[in-house]
GROMACS .gro file of C-alpha atoms in nm:
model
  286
    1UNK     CA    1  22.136  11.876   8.246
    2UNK     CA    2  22.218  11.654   7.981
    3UNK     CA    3  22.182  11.267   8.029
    4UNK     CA    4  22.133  10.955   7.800
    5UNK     CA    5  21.953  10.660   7.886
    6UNK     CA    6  21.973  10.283   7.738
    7UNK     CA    7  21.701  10.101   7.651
    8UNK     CA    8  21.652   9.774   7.856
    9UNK     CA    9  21.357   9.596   7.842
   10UNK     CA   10  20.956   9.718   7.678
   11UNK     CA   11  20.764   9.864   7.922
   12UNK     CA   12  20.364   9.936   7.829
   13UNK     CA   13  20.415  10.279   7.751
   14UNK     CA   14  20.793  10.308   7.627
   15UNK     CA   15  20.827  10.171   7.291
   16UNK     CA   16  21.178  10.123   7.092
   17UNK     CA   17  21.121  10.000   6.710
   18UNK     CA   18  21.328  10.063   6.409
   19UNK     CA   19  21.182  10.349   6.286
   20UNK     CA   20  20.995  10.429   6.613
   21UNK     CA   21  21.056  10.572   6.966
   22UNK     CA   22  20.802  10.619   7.255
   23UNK     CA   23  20.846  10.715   7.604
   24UNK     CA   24  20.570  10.829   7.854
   25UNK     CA   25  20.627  11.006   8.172
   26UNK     CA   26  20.476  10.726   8.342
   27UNK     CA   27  20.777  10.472   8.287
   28UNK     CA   28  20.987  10.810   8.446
   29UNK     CA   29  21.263  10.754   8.188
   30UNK     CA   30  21.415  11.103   8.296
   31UNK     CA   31  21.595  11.187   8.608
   32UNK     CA   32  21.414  11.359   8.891
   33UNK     CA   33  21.508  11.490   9.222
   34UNK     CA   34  21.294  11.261   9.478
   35UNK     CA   35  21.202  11.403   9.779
   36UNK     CA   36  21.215  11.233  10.130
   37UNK     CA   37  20.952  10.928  10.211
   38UNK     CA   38  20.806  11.021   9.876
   39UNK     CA   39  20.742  10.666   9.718
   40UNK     CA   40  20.575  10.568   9.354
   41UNK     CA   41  20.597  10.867   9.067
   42UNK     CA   42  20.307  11.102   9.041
   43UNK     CA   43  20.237  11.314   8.763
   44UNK     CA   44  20.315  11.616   9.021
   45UNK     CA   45  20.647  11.465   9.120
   46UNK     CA   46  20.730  11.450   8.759
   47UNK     CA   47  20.627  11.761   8.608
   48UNK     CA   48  20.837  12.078   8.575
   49UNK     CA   49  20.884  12.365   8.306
   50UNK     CA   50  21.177  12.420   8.075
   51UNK     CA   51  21.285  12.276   7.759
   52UNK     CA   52  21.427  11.956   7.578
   53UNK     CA   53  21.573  11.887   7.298
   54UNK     CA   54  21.621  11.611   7.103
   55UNK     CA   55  21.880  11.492   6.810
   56UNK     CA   56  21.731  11.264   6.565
   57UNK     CA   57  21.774  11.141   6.205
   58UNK     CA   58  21.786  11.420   5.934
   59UNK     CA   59  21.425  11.280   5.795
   60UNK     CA   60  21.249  11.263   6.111
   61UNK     CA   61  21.034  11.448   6.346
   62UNK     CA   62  20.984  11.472   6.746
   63UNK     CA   63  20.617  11.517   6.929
   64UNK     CA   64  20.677  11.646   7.290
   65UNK     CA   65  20.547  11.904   7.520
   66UNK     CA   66  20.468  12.256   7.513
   67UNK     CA   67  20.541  12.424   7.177
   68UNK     CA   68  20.861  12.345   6.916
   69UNK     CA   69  21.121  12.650   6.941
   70UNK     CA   70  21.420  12.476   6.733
   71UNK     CA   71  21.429  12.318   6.449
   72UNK     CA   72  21.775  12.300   6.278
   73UNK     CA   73  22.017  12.077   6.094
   74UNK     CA   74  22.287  11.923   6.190
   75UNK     CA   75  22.474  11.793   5.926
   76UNK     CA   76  22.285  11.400   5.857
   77UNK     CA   77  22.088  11.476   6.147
   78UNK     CA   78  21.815  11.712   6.292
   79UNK     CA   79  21.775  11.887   6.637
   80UNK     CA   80  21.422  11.981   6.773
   81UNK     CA   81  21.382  12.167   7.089
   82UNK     CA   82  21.034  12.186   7.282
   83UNK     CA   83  20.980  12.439   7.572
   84UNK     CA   84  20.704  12.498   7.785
   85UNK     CA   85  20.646  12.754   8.120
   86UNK     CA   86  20.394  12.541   8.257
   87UNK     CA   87  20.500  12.227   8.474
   88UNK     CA   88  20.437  11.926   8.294
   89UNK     CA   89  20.532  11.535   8.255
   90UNK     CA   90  20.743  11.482   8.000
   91UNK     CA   91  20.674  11.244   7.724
   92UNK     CA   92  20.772  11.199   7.334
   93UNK     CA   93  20.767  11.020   7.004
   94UNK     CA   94  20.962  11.054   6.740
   95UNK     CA   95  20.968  10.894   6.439
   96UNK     CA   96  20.966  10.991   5.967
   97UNK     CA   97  20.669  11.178   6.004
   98UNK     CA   98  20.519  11.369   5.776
   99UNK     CA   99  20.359  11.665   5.966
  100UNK     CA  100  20.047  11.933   5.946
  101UNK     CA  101  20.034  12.236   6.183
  102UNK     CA  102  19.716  12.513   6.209
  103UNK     CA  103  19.621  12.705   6.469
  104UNK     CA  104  19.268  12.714   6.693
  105UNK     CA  105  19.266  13.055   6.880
  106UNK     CA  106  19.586  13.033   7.017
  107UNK     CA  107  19.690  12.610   7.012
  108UNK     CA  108  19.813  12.488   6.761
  109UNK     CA  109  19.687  12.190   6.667
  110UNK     CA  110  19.936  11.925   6.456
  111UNK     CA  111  19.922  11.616   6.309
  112UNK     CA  112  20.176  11.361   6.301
  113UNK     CA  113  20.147  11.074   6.011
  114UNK     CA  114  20.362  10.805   5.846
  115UNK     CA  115  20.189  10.875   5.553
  116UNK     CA  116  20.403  11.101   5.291
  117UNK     CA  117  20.114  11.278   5.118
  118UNK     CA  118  20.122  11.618   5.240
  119UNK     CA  119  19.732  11.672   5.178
  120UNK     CA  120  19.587  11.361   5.388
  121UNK     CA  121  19.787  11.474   5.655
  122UNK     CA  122  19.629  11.915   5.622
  123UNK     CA  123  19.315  11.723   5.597
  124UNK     CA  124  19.326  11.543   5.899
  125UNK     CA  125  19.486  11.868   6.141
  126UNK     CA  126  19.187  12.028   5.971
  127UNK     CA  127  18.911  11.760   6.132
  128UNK     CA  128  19.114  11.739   6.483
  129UNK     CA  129  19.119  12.130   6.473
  130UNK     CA  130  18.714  12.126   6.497
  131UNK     CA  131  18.687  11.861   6.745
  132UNK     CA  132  18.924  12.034   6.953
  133UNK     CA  133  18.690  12.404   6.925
  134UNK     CA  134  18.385  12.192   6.975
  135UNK     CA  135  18.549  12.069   7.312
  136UNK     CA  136  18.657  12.385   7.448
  137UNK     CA  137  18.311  12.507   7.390
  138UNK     CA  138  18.216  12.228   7.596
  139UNK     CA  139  18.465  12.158   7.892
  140UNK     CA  140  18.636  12.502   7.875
  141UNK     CA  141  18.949  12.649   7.678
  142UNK     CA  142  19.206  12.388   7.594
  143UNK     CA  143  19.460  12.311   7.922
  144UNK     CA  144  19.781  12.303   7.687
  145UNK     CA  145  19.932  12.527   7.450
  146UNK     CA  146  19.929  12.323   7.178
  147UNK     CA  147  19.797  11.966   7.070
  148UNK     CA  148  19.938  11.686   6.855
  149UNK     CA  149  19.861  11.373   6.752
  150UNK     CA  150  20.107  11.117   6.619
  151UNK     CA  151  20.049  10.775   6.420
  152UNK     CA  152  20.210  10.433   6.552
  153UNK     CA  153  20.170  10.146   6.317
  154UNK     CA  154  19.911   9.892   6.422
  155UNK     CA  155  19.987   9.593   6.685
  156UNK     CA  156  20.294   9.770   6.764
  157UNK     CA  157  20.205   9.725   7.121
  158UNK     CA  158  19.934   9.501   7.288
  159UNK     CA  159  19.935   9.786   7.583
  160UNK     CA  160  19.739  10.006   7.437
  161UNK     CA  161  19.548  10.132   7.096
  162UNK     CA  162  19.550  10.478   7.187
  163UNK     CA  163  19.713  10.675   7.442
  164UNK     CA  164  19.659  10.994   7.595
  165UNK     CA  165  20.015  11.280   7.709
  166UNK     CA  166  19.975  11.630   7.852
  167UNK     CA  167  19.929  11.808   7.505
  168UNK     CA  168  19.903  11.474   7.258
  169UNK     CA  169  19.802  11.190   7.147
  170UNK     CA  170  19.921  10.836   7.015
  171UNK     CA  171  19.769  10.629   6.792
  172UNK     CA  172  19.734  10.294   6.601
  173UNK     CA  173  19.723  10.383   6.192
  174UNK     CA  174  19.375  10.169   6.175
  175UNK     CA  175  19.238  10.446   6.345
  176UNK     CA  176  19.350  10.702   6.108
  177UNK     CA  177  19.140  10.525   5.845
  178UNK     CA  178  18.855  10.331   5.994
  179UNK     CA  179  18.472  10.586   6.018
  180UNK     CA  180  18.484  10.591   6.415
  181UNK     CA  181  18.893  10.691   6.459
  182UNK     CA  182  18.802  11.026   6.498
  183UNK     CA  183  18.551  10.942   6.747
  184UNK     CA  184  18.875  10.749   6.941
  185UNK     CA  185  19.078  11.091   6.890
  186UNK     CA  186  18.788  11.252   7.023
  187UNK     CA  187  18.815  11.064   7.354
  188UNK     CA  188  19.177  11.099   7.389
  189UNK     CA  189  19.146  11.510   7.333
  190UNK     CA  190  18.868  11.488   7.654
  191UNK     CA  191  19.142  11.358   7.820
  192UNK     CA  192  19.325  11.700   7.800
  193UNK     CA  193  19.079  11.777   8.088
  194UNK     CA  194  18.978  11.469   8.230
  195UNK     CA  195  19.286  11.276   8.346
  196UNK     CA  196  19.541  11.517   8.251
  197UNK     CA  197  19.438  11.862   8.375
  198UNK     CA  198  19.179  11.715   8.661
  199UNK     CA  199  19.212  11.395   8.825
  200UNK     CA  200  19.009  11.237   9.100
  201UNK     CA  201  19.051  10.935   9.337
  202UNK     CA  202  18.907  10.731   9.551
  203UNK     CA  203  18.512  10.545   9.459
  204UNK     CA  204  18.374  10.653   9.112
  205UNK     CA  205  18.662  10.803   9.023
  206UNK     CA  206  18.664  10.713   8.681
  207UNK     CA  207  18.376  10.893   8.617
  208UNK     CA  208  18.585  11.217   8.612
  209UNK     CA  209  18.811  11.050   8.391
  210UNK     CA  210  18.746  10.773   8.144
  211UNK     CA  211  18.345  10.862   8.105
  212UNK     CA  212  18.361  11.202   8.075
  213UNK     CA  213  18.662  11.178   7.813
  214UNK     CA  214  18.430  10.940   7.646
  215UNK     CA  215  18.164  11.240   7.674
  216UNK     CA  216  18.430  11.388   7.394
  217UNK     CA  217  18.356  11.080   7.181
  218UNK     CA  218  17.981  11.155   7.242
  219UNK     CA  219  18.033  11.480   7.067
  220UNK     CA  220  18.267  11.402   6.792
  221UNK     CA  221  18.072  11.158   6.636
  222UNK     CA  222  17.755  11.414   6.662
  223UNK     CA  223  17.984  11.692   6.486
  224UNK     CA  224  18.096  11.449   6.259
  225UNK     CA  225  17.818  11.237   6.215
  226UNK     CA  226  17.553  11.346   6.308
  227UNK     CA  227  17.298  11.285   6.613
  228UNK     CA  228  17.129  10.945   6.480
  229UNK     CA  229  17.485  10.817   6.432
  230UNK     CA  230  17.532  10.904   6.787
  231UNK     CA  231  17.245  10.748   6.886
  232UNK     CA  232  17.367  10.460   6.705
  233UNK     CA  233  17.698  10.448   6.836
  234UNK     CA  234  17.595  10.486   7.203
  235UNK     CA  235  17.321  10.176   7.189
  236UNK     CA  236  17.488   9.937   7.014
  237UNK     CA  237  17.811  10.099   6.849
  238UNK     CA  238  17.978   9.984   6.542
  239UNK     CA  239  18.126   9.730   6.279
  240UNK     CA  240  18.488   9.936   6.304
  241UNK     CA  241  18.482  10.069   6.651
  242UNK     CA  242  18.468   9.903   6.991
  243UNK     CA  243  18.138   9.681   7.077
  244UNK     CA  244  18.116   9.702   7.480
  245UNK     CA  245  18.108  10.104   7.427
  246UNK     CA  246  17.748  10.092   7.408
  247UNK     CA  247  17.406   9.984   7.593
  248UNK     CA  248  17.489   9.653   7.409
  249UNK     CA  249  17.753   9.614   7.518
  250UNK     CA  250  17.666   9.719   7.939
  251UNK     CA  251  17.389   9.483   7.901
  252UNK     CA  252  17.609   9.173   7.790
  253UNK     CA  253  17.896   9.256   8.102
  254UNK     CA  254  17.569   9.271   8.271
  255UNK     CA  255  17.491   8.945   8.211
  256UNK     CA  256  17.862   8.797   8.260
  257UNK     CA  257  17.815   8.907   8.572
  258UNK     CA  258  18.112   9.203   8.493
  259UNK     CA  259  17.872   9.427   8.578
  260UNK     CA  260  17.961   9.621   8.914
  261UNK     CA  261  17.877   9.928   9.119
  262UNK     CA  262  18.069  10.253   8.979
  263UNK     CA  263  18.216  10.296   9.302
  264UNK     CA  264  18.453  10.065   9.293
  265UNK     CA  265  18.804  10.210   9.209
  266UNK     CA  266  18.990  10.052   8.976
  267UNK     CA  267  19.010   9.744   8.757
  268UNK     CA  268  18.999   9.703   8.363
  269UNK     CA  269  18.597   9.596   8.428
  270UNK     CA  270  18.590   9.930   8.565
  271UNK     CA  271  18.738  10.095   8.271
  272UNK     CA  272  18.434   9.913   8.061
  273UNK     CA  273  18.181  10.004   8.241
  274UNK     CA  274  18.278  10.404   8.261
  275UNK     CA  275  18.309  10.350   7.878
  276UNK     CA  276  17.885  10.217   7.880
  277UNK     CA  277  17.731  10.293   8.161
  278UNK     CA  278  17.992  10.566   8.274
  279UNK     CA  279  17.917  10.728   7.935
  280UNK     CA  280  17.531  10.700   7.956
  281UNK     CA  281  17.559  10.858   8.242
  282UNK     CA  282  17.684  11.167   8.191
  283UNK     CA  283  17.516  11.207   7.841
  284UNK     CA  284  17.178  11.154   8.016
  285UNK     CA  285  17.229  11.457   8.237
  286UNK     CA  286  17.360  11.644   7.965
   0.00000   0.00000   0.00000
């Protein structure tokens, strides 16, 4: 099947810059047989093997899922396929990277930066490559076949400053330079289990999610850091990362009154509170 589709209006999570393209299977910007009475997408109803390719300017590269079969000229331009056997939602971004690729056991593990200096970018596959072996010792071997992680420039969206696919990550660039971004990367990789592979619903959901990906911050920053920085980080975090990820920071939602039983099932002051007391949680029974 071959189809195009024109860009109408920014959605959170599909992005159309000069120099930039995003789209996330949850905006469903690809055709999909719907089934009777089914109603709003699911990650199910979207997901299904095979491969995709993608034509792009000759200096440019494409992030997608599963693994990158093609990659061949064509003439000013470039062509990229990416195949997978599994089922999964397909999402992309594409833009001049400059890109690193190694190999944990058997994912391989890329990194995918504006930046044009070749050895920043090995440098940084090198430090996501360890976070991702620490994590599989952790949660289990890695759900996907391979793992990227691709650089958006800063306030390009007010949606989101990170954002988690089946097999990547996106990113602002402030987090590619500030202390804690690896801690942030280390979040989004938990969500390779938590939210991608496993999902829950109903009450306390997000505890199977959003705190226990933020488990993966936990123990980045204490394979980076160290375990007083981890301390640190998780009673009253730090200058560069954010403040109401911390005991500090449950204490004063406590006290604004944003402070509310974990049951509850959705809501942004549920997201903040599985990032404090979701996360202190889970780290005191580990």
């Amino acid at each position: 099947m071959s189809f195009d589709y024109e860009f109408v209006n920014e959605q959170g999570q599909v992005i159309h810059r000069p120099g930039l393209e995003y789209a996330s299977w949850v905006t469903g910007w690809y055709p999909t047989p719907i089934g009777d009475g089914e109603g709003l997408r699911t990650i199910q109803s979207l997901s299904s093997p095979g491969q995709v390719s993608f034509v792009l300017p000759g200096g440019w590269h494409v992030l997608s899922n599963g693994r990158l079969i093609e990659n061949k000229a064509l003439g000013n331009f470039r062509q990229q396929t990416w195949s997978t056997d599994d089922a999964l939602a397909w999402s992309y971004i594409a833009a001049p990277y400059t890109v690193s690729t190694i190999t944990v056991g058997d994912v391989d593990v890329s990194m995918y930066m504006l930046k044009k200096d070749q050895k920043v970018v090995e440098e940084m596959a090198s430090l996501i490559a360890k976070i991702i072996d620490l994590l599989e010792d952790k949660f289990g071997d890695y759900p996907f076949k391979t793992f990227g992680l691709a650089e958006i420039p800063d306030d390009t969206t007010d949606y989101f400053g990170a954002s988690s696919e089946q097999g990547f990550i996106v990113a602002e660039s402030k987090n590619f330079t500030n202390r804690f971004g690896l801690t942030l990367f280390s979040h989004e990789v938990g969500h390779a289990w938590w939210g991608n592979k496993f999902s829950c619903t109903g009450g306390g959901s997000s505890l199977c999610s959003e705190a226990m990906a933020q488990i993966g911050t936990i123990l980045g920053t204490e394979l980076i850091f160290g375990k007083q920085a981890m301390r640190d980080m998780m009673e009253v975090s730090e200058i560069d990362y954010t403040p109401y990820q911390s005991a500090r920071g449950f204490f004063a939602m406590l006290r604004s009154g944003e402070a509310v039983p974990l049951s509850e099932v959705s809501g942004w002051h549920i997201h903040r509170l599985m990032y404090s007391k979701g996360m202190w949680f889970w780290q005191m029974l580990r």
